[in-house]
Coordinates of C-alpha atoms and ligand atoms in Angstrom, one line a residue:
M69 CA 117.0 166.3 198.8
K70 CA 119.8 168.4 199.3
R71 CA 123.1 166.5 200.3
T72 CA 125.9 167.9 202.0
I73 CA 128.6 165.5 201.7
Y74 CA 130.2 166.3 198.6
G75 CA 132.3 169.3 198.2
E76 CA 133.6 171.2 194.8
D77 CA 136.5 168.7 194.3
H78 CA 134.0 166.1 194.2
E79 CA 131.4 167.4 192.0
F80 CA 134.4 168.2 189.6
F81 CA 135.3 164.6 189.7
R82 CA 131.7 163.7 189.1
E83 CA 131.6 165.6 185.9
S84 CA 134.7 163.5 184.7
V85 CA 133.4 160.4 185.9
R86 CA 130.0 160.9 183.7
A87 CA 131.9 161.9 180.9
F88 CA 133.6 158.5 181.3
V89 CA 130.6 156.7 181.6
N90 CA 128.8 158.0 178.7
R91 CA 132.0 157.8 176.4
E92 CA 133.1 154.4 177.6
L93 CA 130.2 152.4 179.4
T94 CA 127.2 153.1 177.6
K95 CA 128.2 152.5 173.8
D96 CA 128.8 149.1 174.0
F97 CA 126.9 148.1 177.2
D98 CA 124.0 146.1 175.3
Q99 CA 126.8 144.0 173.6
W100 CA 128.2 143.3 177.0
E101 CA 124.9 142.2 178.3
R102 CA 124.4 140.0 175.6
S103 CA 127.9 138.3 175.9
G104 CA 127.9 138.2 179.7
L105 CA 131.2 140.1 179.9
M106 CA 132.4 143.8 179.4
D107 CA 135.4 144.1 177.5
K108 CA 138.5 144.1 179.7
S109 CA 139.9 147.2 177.8
I110 CA 137.6 149.3 179.7
F111 CA 139.8 148.7 182.8
R112 CA 142.7 150.4 181.3
K113 CA 140.5 153.1 180.2
A114 CA 139.1 153.5 183.7
G115 CA 142.7 153.5 185.2
D116 CA 143.6 156.6 182.7
A117 CA 140.7 158.4 184.1
G118 CA 141.6 158.2 187.4
I119 CA 138.8 156.1 188.7
L120 CA 140.4 152.7 189.7
G121 CA 143.0 153.8 192.2
V122 CA 141.6 156.8 193.8
A123 CA 143.1 155.6 197.1
I124 CA 146.2 154.4 195.9
P125 CA 149.3 156.3 196.7
E126 CA 150.4 158.9 193.9
Q127 CA 153.7 157.2 193.8
F128 CA 152.2 154.1 192.4
G129 CA 150.3 156.0 189.9
G130 CA 147.1 156.4 192.0
G131 CA 145.1 159.6 193.2
G132 CA 146.3 159.5 196.8
T133 CA 143.2 160.2 198.5
P134 CA 141.8 157.7 201.0
D135 CA 138.4 159.4 200.3
F136 CA 135.8 156.8 199.5
R137 CA 132.9 159.3 198.5
F138 CA 135.3 159.7 195.1
N139 CA 134.4 155.7 194.9
A140 CA 130.9 156.3 195.6
I141 CA 130.4 159.0 193.1
F142 CA 131.4 156.3 190.1
L143 CA 128.7 154.1 191.8
E144 CA 126.2 156.7 191.6
E145 CA 126.7 157.8 188.0
V146 CA 126.7 154.0 186.6
C147 CA 123.4 153.5 188.4
R148 CA 122.1 157.0 187.2
A149 CA 123.1 155.8 183.6
R150 CA 121.1 152.4 184.0
I151 CA 124.0 150.6 183.3
M152 CA 124.8 149.3 186.9
S153 CA 126.0 146.0 186.0
A154 CA 129.0 147.8 183.5
G155 CA 130.0 149.2 186.4
L156 CA 130.4 146.3 188.8
G157 CA 133.7 144.8 187.6
I158 CA 135.3 148.3 188.3
Q159 CA 133.7 148.4 191.9
N160 CA 134.9 145.2 192.8
H161 CA 138.4 145.6 191.8
A162 CA 138.3 149.3 193.2
D163 CA 136.4 149.0 196.3
V164 CA 136.9 145.4 197.3
V165 CA 140.4 144.2 196.1
I166 CA 142.7 147.0 196.0
P167 CA 142.2 147.6 199.6
Y168 CA 143.6 144.4 200.8
F169 CA 146.8 145.3 198.9
L170 CA 146.8 148.8 200.7
H171 CA 146.0 147.9 204.3
Y172 CA 148.2 144.3 204.2
G173 CA 150.6 144.7 201.4
T174 CA 154.3 145.0 202.3
P175 CA 156.3 148.0 200.6
E176 CA 157.6 145.6 198.0
Q177 CA 154.0 143.9 197.5
Q178 CA 152.7 147.2 197.0
A179 CA 155.7 148.2 194.6
R180 CA 155.0 145.1 192.6
W181 CA 151.2 145.2 192.3
L182 CA 149.5 148.7 193.2
P183 CA 150.8 150.5 189.8
G184 CA 149.2 147.6 187.6
L185 CA 146.1 147.7 189.9
A186 CA 146.0 151.8 189.6
S187 CA 146.5 151.8 185.8
G188 CA 144.1 148.6 185.0
E189 CA 146.8 146.6 183.6
L190 CA 146.0 144.2 186.3
V191 CA 142.3 143.1 186.9
G192 CA 141.9 142.0 190.5
A193 CA 139.0 139.7 191.9
M194 CA 138.5 138.5 195.8
A195 CA 138.0 134.9 196.2
M196 CA 136.4 133.6 199.6
T197 CA 133.0 131.8 198.6
E198 CA 133.3 127.9 197.5
P199 CA 130.9 125.5 196.1
D200 CA 130.0 124.2 199.7
T201 CA 130.1 127.3 201.6
G202 CA 129.7 131.3 201.5
S203 CA 128.0 132.6 204.4
D204 CA 130.4 130.2 206.8
L205 CA 133.6 131.4 205.8
A206 CA 135.2 129.6 208.5
A207 CA 134.5 126.3 206.9
I208 CA 136.4 126.8 203.5
S209 CA 138.4 124.0 202.4
T210 CA 140.6 125.6 199.8
S211 CA 144.3 124.8 201.2
A212 CA 147.7 126.5 200.8
K213 CA 150.3 124.1 202.2
R214 CA 153.7 125.6 202.6
D215 CA 156.7 123.9 201.1
G216 CA 159.9 125.6 201.5
D217 CA 159.7 129.1 200.0
H218 CA 156.4 128.3 198.5
Y219 CA 152.7 127.8 199.1
V220 CA 150.9 125.0 196.9
I221 CA 147.3 125.6 196.6
N222 CA 144.4 123.4 195.9
G223 CA 140.8 123.9 195.7
S224 CA 138.0 125.8 194.2
K225 CA 136.0 129.1 194.3
V226 CA 132.6 129.8 192.7
F227 CA 130.6 132.7 192.2
I228 CA 133.7 135.1 191.8
S229 CA 133.3 138.6 190.6
N230 CA 135.6 139.6 187.6
G231 CA 136.5 135.8 187.7
I232 CA 136.9 135.7 183.6
N233 CA 138.6 139.2 183.4
C234 CA 141.2 139.1 186.3
D235 CA 144.6 138.9 186.3
I236 CA 145.4 138.5 190.0
V237 CA 143.3 137.2 192.8
V238 CA 143.5 137.4 196.4
V239 CA 142.5 134.0 197.5
V240 CA 141.2 132.9 201.1
C241 CA 142.9 129.8 202.1
R242 CA 143.3 127.3 204.7
S243 CA 146.9 127.6 205.3
G244 CA 147.1 125.7 208.7
S245 CA 145.4 123.4 211.1
D246 CA 144.7 125.7 214.2
P247 CA 141.5 123.8 215.8
A248 CA 140.3 127.4 215.9
A249 CA 139.4 127.3 212.1
R250 CA 139.2 131.1 211.8
R251 CA 143.0 131.2 212.7
S252 CA 143.9 129.3 209.9
L253 CA 142.6 131.4 207.1
S254 CA 145.6 133.1 205.2
L255 CA 145.3 135.7 202.3
I256 CA 147.5 134.5 199.2
V257 CA 147.7 136.0 195.9
V258 CA 147.5 134.3 192.7
E259 CA 148.1 135.5 189.1
S260 CA 145.9 134.0 186.5
D261 CA 149.1 132.8 184.6
R262 CA 150.1 130.2 187.3
P263 CA 150.4 126.7 186.2
G264 CA 147.5 124.6 187.6
F265 CA 144.8 128.0 188.0
T266 CA 142.0 127.8 185.7
K267 CA 139.0 129.5 185.1
G268 CA 135.8 127.8 185.0
R269 CA 132.5 129.0 183.6
N270 CA 131.3 132.3 183.3
L271 CA 128.1 132.0 185.5
D272 CA 124.8 132.7 183.6
K273 CA 123.2 134.6 186.0
L274 CA 119.8 136.0 186.4
G275 CA 120.5 139.8 186.0
Q276 CA 124.0 142.0 186.1
H277 CA 124.9 140.4 182.5
A278 CA 127.6 142.6 181.5
A279 CA 129.5 141.7 185.0
D280 CA 131.4 138.2 184.7
T281 CA 131.1 136.0 187.7
A282 CA 133.2 132.8 187.5
E283 CA 134.3 129.6 188.9
L284 CA 138.3 129.4 189.5
F285 CA 140.0 126.2 190.1
F286 CA 143.7 125.6 191.8
D287 CA 145.2 122.3 191.1
N288 CA 148.7 122.4 192.7
V289 CA 149.2 126.1 192.1
T290 CA 152.5 127.2 193.4
V291 CA 153.3 130.8 194.4
P292 CA 156.3 132.2 196.0
A293 CA 155.9 132.5 200.3
D294 CA 156.1 136.2 199.8
H295 CA 152.6 136.0 198.2
L296 CA 151.1 136.0 201.5
L297 CA 149.2 139.0 202.0
G298 CA 149.5 140.1 205.8
E299 CA 149.7 137.8 208.7
E300 CA 149.5 133.8 208.2
G301 CA 146.5 132.8 209.6
G302 CA 145.3 136.5 210.1
A303 CA 142.7 136.5 207.2
F304 CA 139.6 136.2 209.6
L305 CA 140.3 139.8 211.0
Q306 CA 141.8 141.0 207.4
L307 CA 138.5 140.2 206.3
M308 CA 136.5 141.5 209.0
A309 CA 138.1 145.1 209.0
M310 CA 137.9 145.4 205.1
L311 CA 134.4 144.0 204.6
P312 CA 132.8 147.1 206.0
Q313 CA 133.8 149.2 202.9
E314 CA 132.5 146.3 200.6
R315 CA 129.4 146.7 202.4
L316 CA 129.2 150.6 202.0
S317 CA 129.7 150.2 198.6
I318 CA 126.9 147.7 198.1
A319 CA 124.6 150.0 199.9
V320 CA 125.6 153.3 197.9
M321 CA 124.8 151.3 195.0
A322 CA 121.6 149.8 196.1
L323 CA 120.1 153.1 196.8
A324 CA 121.3 155.1 193.8
H325 CA 119.8 151.9 191.7
A326 CA 116.7 152.2 193.3
R327 CA 116.5 156.2 193.3
T328 CA 116.9 156.1 189.5
A329 CA 114.3 153.4 189.2
F330 CA 111.9 155.9 191.2
D331 CA 112.8 158.6 189.2
D332 CA 111.9 156.7 185.8
T333 CA 108.6 155.6 187.8
L334 CA 107.7 159.2 188.6
T335 CA 108.1 160.2 185.0
Y336 CA 106.0 157.2 184.0
C337 CA 103.2 157.9 186.3
R338 CA 103.0 161.5 184.8
E339 CA 102.8 160.4 181.5
R340 CA 100.8 157.0 181.3
H341 CA 97.2 157.5 181.2
A342 CA 94.2 154.9 182.4
F343 CA 90.6 156.0 182.7
G344 CA 91.3 159.2 181.1
Q345 CA 93.9 160.4 183.6
P346 CA 97.4 160.2 184.6
I347 CA 98.1 156.9 186.6
G348 CA 99.7 159.2 189.1
S349 CA 96.3 160.8 189.8
F350 CA 95.4 157.7 191.6
Q351 CA 95.4 157.9 195.1
N352 CA 97.3 154.2 195.5
S353 CA 100.0 155.5 193.0
R354 CA 100.5 158.8 194.9
F355 CA 100.9 156.5 198.2
Q356 CA 103.6 154.5 196.8
L357 CA 105.4 157.2 195.0
A358 CA 105.5 159.2 198.5
T359 CA 106.5 155.9 200.3
M360 CA 109.1 155.5 198.0
R361 CA 110.4 159.2 197.9
T362 CA 110.6 159.4 201.8
E363 CA 112.4 156.0 202.3
L364 CA 114.9 156.8 199.5
D365 CA 115.4 160.2 201.3
I366 CA 115.9 158.7 205.0
A367 CA 117.9 155.7 203.7
Q368 CA 120.3 158.6 201.9
T369 CA 120.7 160.6 205.1
F370 CA 122.1 157.4 206.9
V371 CA 124.1 156.2 204.0
D372 CA 125.9 159.5 203.8
A373 CA 126.5 159.7 207.4
Q374 CA 128.2 156.5 207.0
L375 CA 130.2 157.9 204.1
A376 CA 131.3 160.5 206.1
A377 CA 132.4 158.3 209.2
H378 CA 134.2 156.2 206.8
F379 CA 136.2 159.6 205.7
A380 CA 136.9 160.2 209.2
G381 CA 138.0 156.5 210.0
E382 CA 135.1 155.9 212.2
L383 CA 132.7 153.4 209.9
T384 CA 132.0 150.2 212.1
G385 CA 130.9 146.7 210.9
E386 CA 127.9 147.1 212.4
E387 CA 127.1 150.4 210.9
A388 CA 128.1 149.3 207.4
A389 CA 125.9 145.8 207.9
Q390 CA 123.0 148.1 208.8
A391 CA 123.5 150.5 205.6
K392 CA 124.0 147.1 203.4
W393 CA 120.8 145.2 204.6
W394 CA 118.6 148.2 204.8
C395 CA 119.6 149.8 201.7
T396 CA 119.4 146.3 199.5
E397 CA 115.9 145.5 200.9
L398 CA 114.9 149.1 200.3
N399 CA 115.8 148.1 196.5
N400 CA 114.0 145.2 196.8
R401 CA 111.1 147.1 197.8
V402 CA 111.2 150.0 195.4
L403 CA 111.8 147.9 192.5
Q404 CA 108.8 145.5 193.2
T405 CA 106.7 148.6 193.4
C406 CA 108.3 150.7 190.3
V407 CA 107.7 147.3 188.1
Q408 CA 104.0 147.1 189.2
L409 CA 103.5 150.8 188.6
H410 CA 104.8 150.2 185.0
G411 CA 102.0 147.4 184.4
G412 CA 102.8 145.2 181.6
Y413 CA 105.7 147.4 180.2
G414 CA 107.5 146.8 183.4
Y415 CA 108.0 143.2 182.6
M416 CA 109.7 143.8 179.4
E417 CA 113.5 143.7 178.4
E418 CA 113.4 147.0 176.9
C419 CA 112.0 148.8 180.1
A420 CA 114.8 150.0 182.0
V421 CA 112.7 149.4 185.2
G422 CA 112.3 145.9 184.6
R423 CA 115.8 145.5 183.9
A424 CA 117.0 147.2 187.2
W425 CA 114.3 144.7 188.9
R426 CA 116.3 141.8 187.9
D427 CA 119.9 143.3 188.2
G428 CA 119.3 144.6 191.8
R429 CA 117.7 141.6 193.4
V430 CA 121.5 140.1 194.0
M431 CA 122.5 142.8 196.3
S432 CA 120.7 141.6 199.4
I433 CA 122.6 138.2 198.8
Y434 CA 126.5 139.1 198.2
G435 CA 128.8 140.8 200.2
G436 CA 127.2 138.8 203.0
T437 CA 123.4 138.0 203.2
N438 CA 121.2 140.5 204.7
E439 CA 120.4 137.7 207.5
I440 CA 124.2 137.6 208.2
M441 CA 123.9 141.4 208.5
K442 CA 121.4 141.2 210.9
D443 CA 123.6 138.4 212.9
I444 CA 126.4 140.7 212.8
I445 CA 124.5 143.7 214.3
G446 CA 122.5 141.4 216.7
R447 CA 125.6 139.6 218.1
R448 CA 127.7 142.9 218.7
M449 CA 124.5 144.7 220.2
L450 CA 124.7 141.6 222.6
G451 CA 128.1 140.6 223.0
V452 CA 127.5 137.0 222.0
Ligands
FAD168 C1 126.6 137.6 191.5 C2 127.4 137.1 192.5 C3 128.8 137.8 192.6 C4 129.6 137.4 193.9 N1 130.8 137.8 193.8 C5 131.7 137.2 194.9 C6 133.0 137.6 195.1 O1 133.7 138.3 194.0 N2 133.8 136.6 195.7 C7 133.3 135.9 196.5 O2 134.0 135.4 197.4 N3 132.1 135.5 196.7 C8 131.1 136.2 195.8 N4 129.9 135.9 195.7 C9 129.1 134.9 196.7 C10 128.5 135.7 197.8 O3 129.3 136.4 198.8 C11 127.5 134.6 198.5 O4 126.8 133.8 197.7 C12 127.0 134.9 199.6 O5 127.8 135.3 200.6 C13 126.0 133.8 200.3 O6 126.7 132.6 200.3 P1 126.0 131.1 199.7 O7 125.4 131.3 198.6 O8 127.1 130.0 200.2 O9 124.8 131.0 200.8 P2 124.8 130.1 202.1 O10 125.8 130.6 203.1 O11 124.8 128.6 201.4 O12 123.2 130.6 202.6 C14 121.8 130.2 202.2 C15 121.0 130.7 203.0 O13 121.2 130.4 204.1 C16 121.2 131.6 204.9 N5 122.0 131.7 206.1 C17 123.4 130.8 206.3 N6 124.0 131.1 207.5 C18 123.1 131.4 208.3 C19 123.1 132.0 209.7 N7 124.1 131.6 210.4 N8 122.0 132.7 210.2 C20 120.7 132.6 209.3 N9 120.7 132.5 208.1 C21 121.7 132.0 207.4 C22 121.6 132.7 204.2 O14 121.4 134.1 204.6 C23 121.2 132.4 203.0 O15 119.6 132.9 202.8 C24 129.0 136.3 194.7 C25 127.5 136.2 194.4 C26 126.9 136.5 193.6 C27 125.7 135.9 193.5

């Protein structure tokens, strides 16, 4: 299908991203998948290639354009190269973490941290989820107690992307005792070399092996009070404002991931023979391929509309939630069908579609589960 949201500048950028992906990410990908960790030096290389800080002002070493379509191009390219999990650390750093510094950092905080985030010298992580609570963010218990001109942080986080590679973490903490739990949450920046901060296990996931996902522990970690991002007690609203971009990012990735698996399956259906004919000649295969292609194209028009809306500053929380749940469930359906059409080969590690099936499954869970997405949409519609 013909897409109309990208202009010449975007396609030019795509060429350089594609070259970066082929040059830096594909070579060692299998080794990172085995070790459960992408080499941290890649962040510096991505910074040099202008991929990390597209939205960061030029004075801090970024690209100076708040055009999320450039970020989307990176996601599409790693999925096209069939190495999605090598792109996840960068996606999390650029699409999820940096926006908090851009939108809520004071001029001093921006001058201190944005240059390192743009160059890849600092790798970022965003820590919300805890062992006892994920969806119910207002119930988190990691505490930040004010002590003079410092905060003292205690607690733990789990499932944190870039948790092993990170140098700097935006931590959602409970900093007050306001009876309205949501009004006592704050965002506090913690550097990974602070005494009392430790990285736990690199968690053994079912897929996305090249992306590190870890536990983080805070034992009387002391940070200066000027590590507070935005207003004290304002984290819930800050998260609600920033999460739509994270969800659109996941939707873009889910769709590109499913599209690549579909392309591989179309080729396989032409080449694989059974009963003396290509398996694509069976009516069931044709119907499955037609269904997937139609659903992918229709989803693409919605996602492209949201990318354009985001550029215009009009992306809403509901539409981002719609894009996220629809595209990640579509990805689950498409991958299920693609594996089936590959027969036994589809279940082999050597098969790109088989690996894509296990890598993509979590997208309907992280970034807010799809049940939470539907809850957001339903509540806004009904005003409850
Ligand atoms: C690979 C990976 C990377 C991640 N990266 C990060 C990260 O970088 N930072 C971070 O903070 N977190 C991260 N997470 C955590 C992720 O965002 C959470 O796992 C997710 O939000 C769900 O929270 P939970 O696991 O606690 O599930 P729970 O909240 O316990 O939910 C369990 C089930 O109950 C359902 N449920 C819960 N509440 C409701 C409700 N009100 N209505 C209907 N159903 C409901 C859920 O939809 C789900 O099906 C990551 C997770 C994974 C797996």
